Tab-separated table of C-alpha atoms in Angstrom:
chain	number	residue	atom	x	y	z
A	1	MET	CA	-46.237	-54.943	-57.414
A	2	VAL	CA	-47.790	-55.871	-60.655
A	3	PRO	CA	-48.597	-59.494	-60.191
A	4	SER	CA	-47.333	-60.460	-63.906
A	5	ASN	CA	-44.329	-58.707	-63.363
A	6	PRO	CA	-42.527	-60.156	-60.329
A	7	VAL	CA	-39.812	-58.396	-58.998
A	8	PRO	CA	-36.028	-60.704	-59.297
A	9	ALA	CA	-35.032	-61.835	-55.527
A	10	GLY	CA	-32.428	-59.700	-54.025
A	11	VAL	CA	-32.967	-56.209	-55.628
A	12	ARG	CA	-30.869	-52.963	-54.039
A	13	VAL	CA	-32.760	-49.676	-55.625
A	14	GLY	CA	-31.110	-46.083	-55.813
A	15	TYR	CA	-30.071	-42.921	-57.463
A	16	VAL	CA	-26.958	-41.554	-58.470
A	17	THR	CA	-26.136	-38.142	-59.629
A	18	THR	CA	-24.516	-37.657	-62.966
A	19	PRO	CA	-21.585	-34.827	-63.517
A	20	ASP	CA	-24.162	-32.700	-64.834
A	21	ARG	CA	-26.620	-33.270	-62.353
A	22	VAL	CA	-29.200	-35.587	-63.835
A	23	LYS	CA	-30.292	-37.955	-60.860
A	24	LEU	CA	-30.474	-41.283	-62.404
A	25	ARG	CA	-32.644	-44.529	-61.135
A	26	TYR	CA	-30.632	-47.692	-60.724
A	27	ALA	CA	-30.935	-51.219	-59.503
A	28	ILE	CA	-28.809	-54.064	-59.062
A	29	TRP	CA	-29.381	-57.908	-58.262
A	30	PRO	CA	-27.073	-60.478	-56.965
A	31	LYS	CA	-26.865	-63.729	-58.830
A	32	SER	CA	-29.643	-66.274	-57.609
A	33	ALA	CA	-27.595	-70.063	-58.430
A	34	GLY	CA	-24.822	-71.751	-60.208
A	35	PRO	CA	-21.121	-70.489	-59.920
A	36	HIS	CA	-20.114	-66.589	-59.592
A	37	ARG	CA	-19.747	-65.500	-63.097
A	38	GLY	CA	-19.252	-61.445	-62.611
A	39	THR	CA	-22.010	-58.854	-63.467
A	40	VAL	CA	-24.096	-58.301	-66.471
A	41	CYS	CA	-24.939	-54.095	-66.762
A	42	LEU	CA	-28.063	-54.037	-68.454
A	43	VAL	CA	-28.924	-51.037	-70.788
A	44	GLN	CA	-32.448	-49.794	-72.564
A	45	GLY	CA	-33.691	-48.739	-75.349
A	46	ARG	CA	-36.067	-45.217	-76.054
A	47	THR	CA	-38.951	-45.588	-73.619
A	48	GLU	CA	-37.912	-48.146	-71.377
A	49	TYR	CA	-37.462	-48.978	-67.684
A	50	ILE	CA	-36.410	-50.939	-65.109
A	51	GLU	CA	-39.017	-52.933	-64.330
A	52	LYS	CA	-39.454	-54.199	-68.100
A	53	TYR	CA	-36.634	-56.430	-67.747
A	54	PHE	CA	-37.744	-57.931	-65.045
A	55	GLU	CA	-37.721	-61.360	-66.693
A	56	THR	CA	-35.166	-61.394	-68.461
A	57	ILE	CA	-32.892	-60.183	-65.273
A	58	ALA	CA	-33.984	-63.511	-63.415
A	59	ASP	CA	-32.642	-65.066	-66.475
A	60	PHE	CA	-28.985	-63.457	-65.903
A	61	GLN	CA	-29.276	-64.328	-62.034
A	62	ALA	CA	-29.921	-67.998	-62.587
A	63	ARG	CA	-26.907	-68.015	-64.792
A	64	GLY	CA	-24.692	-66.733	-61.965
A	65	PHE	CA	-24.515	-63.228	-62.732
A	66	ALA	CA	-25.283	-60.539	-60.678
A	67	VAL	CA	-27.182	-57.709	-62.595
A	68	ALA	CA	-26.577	-53.736	-62.537
A	69	THR	CA	-29.184	-51.600	-64.514
A	70	PHE	CA	-30.376	-48.147	-64.366
A	71	ASP	CA	-33.158	-45.776	-66.694
A	72	TRP	CA	-31.777	-43.244	-68.834
A	73	ARG	CA	-31.500	-39.394	-68.478
A	74	GLY	CA	-35.111	-38.850	-69.585
A	75	GLN	CA	-37.224	-41.623	-69.294
A	76	GLY	CA	-38.189	-44.175	-66.673
A	77	GLY	CA	-37.694	-43.335	-63.075
A	78	SER	CA	-34.684	-40.562	-63.792
A	79	ASP	CA	-34.721	-37.419	-63.854
A	80	ARG	CA	-37.487	-36.145	-66.833
A	81	LEU	CA	-35.512	-33.385	-69.013
A	82	ILE	CA	-38.486	-30.762	-70.103
A	83	GLY	CA	-41.550	-29.960	-69.107
A	84	ASN	CA	-43.786	-32.533	-71.226
A	85	ARG	CA	-42.808	-36.183	-68.927
A	86	THR	CA	-44.099	-38.074	-71.831
A	87	VAL	CA	-41.615	-36.837	-74.386
A	88	GLY	CA	-38.424	-38.340	-74.985
A	89	TYR	CA	-35.544	-35.731	-75.002
A	90	VAL	CA	-32.180	-35.712	-74.959
A	91	ASP	CA	-29.661	-32.781	-75.695
A	92	ARG	CA	-26.630	-34.600	-77.152
A	93	PHE	CA	-26.535	-38.312	-77.789
A	94	ASP	CA	-22.979	-38.011	-75.752
A	95	ASP	CA	-25.286	-37.674	-72.151
A	96	TYR	CA	-25.800	-41.103	-72.690
A	97	TRP	CA	-22.397	-41.733	-72.184
A	98	THR	CA	-22.303	-39.781	-69.641
A	99	ASP	CA	-25.210	-41.547	-67.764
A	100	LEU	CA	-23.200	-45.111	-68.536
A	101	ARG	CA	-19.711	-43.820	-67.565
A	102	THR	CA	-21.286	-42.572	-64.081
A	103	PHE	CA	-22.946	-45.982	-63.671
A	104	HIS	CA	-19.995	-47.723	-64.056
A	105	ALA	CA	-17.705	-45.213	-61.571
A	106	GLU	CA	-19.835	-45.154	-59.111
A	107	ILE	CA	-22.206	-48.316	-58.594
A	108	LEU	CA	-20.240	-51.212	-60.638
A	109	LEU	CA	-16.829	-50.851	-59.997
A	110	PRO	CA	-17.523	-50.060	-56.081
A	111	ASP	CA	-20.489	-52.396	-55.459
A	112	CYS	CA	-20.441	-55.033	-57.976
A	113	PRO	CA	-18.407	-58.589	-58.946
A	114	PRO	CA	-16.142	-58.571	-61.747
A	115	PRO	CA	-15.850	-59.318	-64.871
A	116	PHE	CA	-18.225	-56.639	-66.257
A	117	TYR	CA	-19.996	-57.957	-69.337
A	118	LEU	CA	-22.304	-54.781	-71.448
A	119	VAL	CA	-26.089	-56.269	-72.419
A	120	GLY	CA	-28.056	-53.104	-74.651
A	121	HIS	CA	-31.041	-53.281	-76.406
A	122	SER	CA	-32.032	-50.701	-79.473
A	123	MET	CA	-31.090	-47.026	-78.504
A	124	GLY	CA	-29.041	-48.334	-75.392
A	125	GLY	CA	-27.106	-50.865	-78.064
A	126	LEU	CA	-25.923	-47.616	-80.101
A	127	ALA	CA	-24.596	-45.929	-76.524
A	128	SER	CA	-22.902	-49.127	-75.877
A	129	LEU	CA	-21.563	-49.164	-79.341
A	130	TYR	CA	-20.022	-45.420	-78.758
A	131	ALA	CA	-18.954	-46.806	-75.287
A	132	THR	CA	-16.607	-49.305	-76.519
A	133	THR	CA	-14.776	-46.769	-78.754
A	134	ARG	CA	-14.542	-44.511	-75.814
A	135	ASP	CA	-13.273	-47.168	-72.943
A	136	ARG	CA	-12.067	-50.422	-74.166
A	137	VAL	CA	-11.622	-51.630	-70.439
A	138	MET	CA	-14.654	-50.576	-68.877
A	139	PHE	CA	-16.259	-54.302	-70.061
A	140	ASP	CA	-14.847	-57.281	-70.980
A	141	ARG	CA	-17.447	-58.328	-73.371
A	142	VAL	CA	-20.993	-56.426	-75.142
A	143	PHE	CA	-24.208	-58.553	-76.410
A	144	LEU	CA	-26.310	-56.472	-78.702
A	145	SER	CA	-29.921	-56.974	-78.688
A	146	ALA	CA	-31.355	-54.980	-81.962
A	147	PRO	CA	-28.941	-51.635	-81.501
A	148	MET	CA	-30.185	-48.718	-83.426
A	149	VAL	CA	-27.737	-48.186	-85.822
A	150	CYS	CA	-30.568	-46.904	-88.175
A	151	LEU	CA	-34.144	-46.741	-88.293
A	152	HIS	CA	-36.163	-49.206	-90.585
A	153	GLY	CA	-36.440	-48.212	-93.976
A	154	MET	CA	-34.356	-44.799	-93.611
A	155	GLU	CA	-31.140	-46.566	-94.917
A	156	HIS	CA	-30.547	-43.629	-97.375
A	157	SER	CA	-32.302	-40.826	-95.673
A	158	ILE	CA	-31.581	-40.780	-91.787
A	159	GLY	CA	-29.043	-37.775	-92.498
A	160	GLY	CA	-31.013	-35.713	-94.143
A	161	PHE	CA	-34.126	-36.107	-92.083
A	162	GLY	CA	-31.423	-35.389	-88.981
A	163	ALA	CA	-30.588	-32.847	-90.401
A	164	LEU	CA	-33.726	-31.350	-90.615
A	165	ALA	CA	-34.301	-32.100	-86.915
A	166	GLU	CA	-31.720	-30.564	-86.065
A	167	THR	CA	-32.686	-26.940	-88.280
A	168	LEU	CA	-35.666	-27.333	-86.252
A	169	SER	CA	-34.342	-27.401	-82.799
A	170	PHE	CA	-31.929	-24.467	-83.753
A	171	LEU	CA	-35.550	-23.039	-84.317
A	172	GLY	CA	-36.400	-23.506	-81.156
A	173	LEU	CA	-38.566	-26.230	-81.609
A	174	GLY	CA	-36.160	-29.162	-79.955
A	175	ALA	CA	-38.808	-29.980	-77.386
A	176	VAL	CA	-41.682	-30.546	-79.705
A	177	PRO	CA	-42.449	-34.135	-80.196
A	178	LEU	CA	-42.782	-36.075	-83.552
A	179	LYS	CA	-45.723	-37.688	-83.342
A	180	ARG	CA	-46.477	-41.074	-84.844
A	181	ARG	CA	-49.518	-43.283	-84.376
A	182	GLY	CA	-47.638	-45.850	-82.639
A	183	ASP	CA	-46.374	-44.067	-79.733
A	184	LYS	CA	-49.780	-43.988	-77.567
A	185	ARG	CA	-49.931	-45.916	-74.385
A	186	PRO	CA	-49.969	-49.625	-74.644
A	187	ASP	CA	-53.424	-51.262	-73.941
A	188	GLU	CA	-54.402	-54.738	-75.422
A	189	ALA	CA	-56.188	-53.619	-78.330
A	190	GLY	CA	-52.759	-52.640	-80.074
A	191	PHE	CA	-51.551	-56.229	-79.500
A	192	LEU	CA	-52.447	-57.189	-83.017
A	193	ASP	CA	-50.119	-54.736	-84.736
A	194	ASN	CA	-47.220	-53.975	-82.542
A	195	PRO	CA	-43.937	-53.944	-84.063
A	196	LEU	CA	-41.927	-55.352	-80.986
A	197	THR	CA	-43.290	-58.892	-79.887
A	198	SER	CA	-45.303	-61.911	-80.916
A	199	ASP	CA	-46.055	-63.118	-77.256
A	200	LEU	CA	-49.238	-61.652	-76.068
A	201	LEU	CA	-48.491	-62.367	-72.359
A	202	ARG	CA	-44.989	-60.539	-72.715
A	203	TYR	CA	-47.113	-57.775	-74.236
A	204	THR	CA	-49.851	-57.439	-71.979
A	205	ARG	CA	-47.245	-57.617	-69.276
A	206	MET	CA	-45.920	-54.315	-70.828
A	207	VAL	CA	-49.846	-52.676	-70.324
A	208	ASP	CA	-49.922	-53.878	-67.073
A	209	ILE	CA	-46.444	-52.063	-66.083
A	210	ILE	CA	-47.867	-49.210	-67.182
A	211	ARG	CA	-51.376	-48.997	-65.814
A	212	ALA	CA	-49.976	-49.391	-62.719
A	213	ASP	CA	-47.278	-46.645	-62.754
A	214	ASP	CA	-48.261	-44.192	-65.581
A	215	GLY	CA	-44.924	-42.057	-64.748
A	216	LEU	CA	-42.955	-44.510	-66.654
A	217	TYR	CA	-44.430	-43.893	-70.074
A	218	ILE	CA	-42.449	-42.387	-72.636
A	219	GLY	CA	-44.144	-41.698	-75.913
A	220	SER	CA	-43.110	-39.329	-78.992
A	221	PRO	CA	-39.549	-38.450	-79.494
A	222	SER	CA	-38.776	-34.324	-79.383
A	223	PHE	CA	-37.093	-33.363	-82.718
A	224	ARG	CA	-33.761	-32.489	-80.541
A	225	TRP	CA	-33.848	-36.456	-79.419
A	226	LEU	CA	-33.881	-36.992	-83.312
A	227	ALA	CA	-31.446	-34.911	-84.121
A	228	ALA	CA	-29.108	-36.110	-81.760
A	229	SER	CA	-29.752	-39.633	-82.190
A	230	MET	CA	-29.691	-39.391	-86.058
A	231	LYS	CA	-26.486	-37.894	-85.527
A	232	ALA	CA	-24.934	-40.916	-83.661
A	233	MET	CA	-26.484	-42.851	-86.516
A	234	VAL	CA	-24.889	-41.603	-89.243
A	235	GLU	CA	-21.451	-42.059	-87.623
A	236	ALA	CA	-22.056	-45.413	-86.544
A	237	ASN	CA	-22.866	-46.373	-90.284
A	238	ARG	CA	-19.444	-44.999	-91.732
A	239	GLU	CA	-17.376	-47.751	-93.022
A	240	ASP	CA	-14.504	-47.101	-90.606
A	241	PHE	CA	-16.301	-47.402	-87.261
A	242	ALA	CA	-16.627	-50.596	-86.965
A	243	GLY	CA	-12.856	-51.000	-86.897
A	244	ARG	CA	-12.655	-48.894	-83.695
A	245	LEU	CA	-14.872	-51.738	-81.948
A	246	GLN	CA	-12.217	-53.608	-80.020
A	247	ILE	CA	-13.764	-55.227	-77.352
A	248	PRO	CA	-15.381	-58.759	-78.367
A	249	LEU	CA	-18.895	-58.061	-79.797
A	250	LEU	CA	-22.147	-60.368	-80.476
A	251	VAL	CA	-24.985	-57.994	-82.547
A	252	LEU	CA	-28.377	-59.688	-82.743
A	253	ALA	CA	-30.772	-58.969	-85.466
A	254	ALA	CA	-34.656	-59.548	-85.468
A	255	ALA	CA	-35.614	-60.416	-88.866
A	256	ARG	CA	-38.982	-59.039	-88.500
A	257	ASP	CA	-37.741	-55.265	-87.250
A	258	THR	CA	-39.512	-52.587	-88.185
A	259	ILE	CA	-37.814	-50.488	-85.644
A	260	VAL	CA	-34.755	-50.745	-86.500
A	261	SER	CA	-33.006	-51.238	-89.878
A	262	THR	CA	-31.657	-54.944	-89.969
A	263	PRO	CA	-30.004	-54.756	-93.177
A	264	ALA	CA	-27.849	-51.884	-91.697
A	265	LEU	CA	-27.102	-54.131	-88.711
A	266	GLU	CA	-25.718	-56.874	-91.283
A	267	GLN	CA	-23.699	-54.297	-92.829
A	268	LEU	CA	-22.221	-53.525	-89.558
A	269	GLY	CA	-21.687	-57.490	-88.529
A	270	LEU	CA	-19.875	-57.786	-91.526
A	271	ARG	CA	-17.118	-55.042	-91.055
A	272	LEU	CA	-16.834	-56.360	-87.433
A	273	ARG	CA	-12.592	-56.998	-86.822
A	274	ASN	CA	-13.565	-58.823	-83.227
A	275	GLY	CA	-17.054	-59.658	-83.568
A	276	ARG	CA	-19.998	-60.725	-85.304
A	277	HIS	CA	-23.718	-60.757	-86.168
A	278	VAL	CA	-26.663	-63.081	-86.276
A	279	VAL	CA	-30.433	-62.484	-87.373
A	280	ILE	CA	-32.790	-64.300	-85.354
A	281	ALA	CA	-35.119	-65.614	-87.862
A	282	GLY	CA	-39.237	-64.700	-86.865
A	283	ALA	CA	-38.467	-62.089	-84.086
A	284	LYS	CA	-39.995	-58.776	-84.223
A	285	HIS	CA	-37.608	-55.700	-82.288
A	286	GLU	CA	-37.583	-56.386	-78.536
A	287	LEU	CA	-35.926	-60.078	-78.627
A	288	PHE	CA	-36.157	-60.291	-74.429
A	289	ILE	CA	-39.682	-60.205	-74.727
A	290	GLU	CA	-40.381	-62.030	-77.658
A	291	THR	CA	-41.805	-65.842	-77.821
A	292	ASP	CA	-39.898	-69.004	-75.812
A	293	PRO	CA	-38.503	-70.227	-79.398
A	294	VAL	CA	-37.138	-66.667	-80.099
A	295	ARG	CA	-36.032	-65.736	-76.306
A	296	GLY	CA	-34.113	-69.989	-75.972
A	297	GLN	CA	-32.164	-68.498	-79.252
A	298	VAL	CA	-31.065	-65.323	-77.708
A	299	LEU	CA	-30.024	-67.286	-74.525
A	300	ALA	CA	-28.415	-69.559	-76.001
A	301	ALA	CA	-26.129	-66.983	-78.440
A	302	PHE	CA	-25.653	-65.042	-74.697
A	303	ASP	CA	-24.476	-68.370	-73.096
A	304	ALA	CA	-22.325	-69.038	-75.855
A	305	PHE	CA	-20.861	-65.659	-76.384
A	306	ILE	CA	-20.440	-64.642	-72.753
A	307	THR	CA	-22.108	-67.521	-70.134
A	308	ASN	CA	-19.476	-70.161	-71.524
A	309	GLN	CA	-16.919	-68.098	-71.510
A	310	THR	CA	-16.863	-67.404	-67.953
A	311	ARG	CA	-15.673	-71.070	-67.126
């Protein structure tokens, strides 16, 4: 128990195993107030874990939604895939589709009230985009927070760097981490130049969570993760990709994002046929753990796009 991060009421925690035998940790919550509105399926970004979203889960519960979420393979409380537990790794980006499809079939459908709404952040946002191209009936609407369609400053180099990472993986270096200054464990001293949030209390809460359970920590990405993810990002930036997204979709971008490319998100938003994009002024990458004024805009956008559509 982390005092700064109380568990929302009514949680049920368990594990589900994918067809390729990866064990995923999941949690589901009932609504806490209001009329029944269905279930929010919340999928996380790289390095994240269920506990990081407790505040946001409670926000969804209070709006009348049940909430279902899980840790992607290789992070959180799910199976880690290589010997070094602190290195982000995945064999193929399609493996995240396997995780989501398994969770939908084994947990959402039998245990959670419909309709289902997909909410994805960062890497989970990119996985959500791919999910909508694979199955158009799994979710009624999709709400994305800074989806990882391109990395900041790499709008013209993502393909080349991805090819390099693929080559290094082929040469047997796939599990080797690309070490970066920002991948160390969070601590209070890192707040001033952190790229995630402007909110000191919410940043400190992330520090508290990792200190309480260091097993949740993920640091640098591996070259195999980079190769898989950059290949997926290249595809998401093709002009014809947006035309394959037929589910109603809202994309939120952070104006001060230094992790995901906001210009790339704006280009995707302009191409959408059944959706739109909104840039949140003053926001850093982690829209759900930003300051109250930023979170207020994010939740207002959620209400306009999803909550109010359920009445």
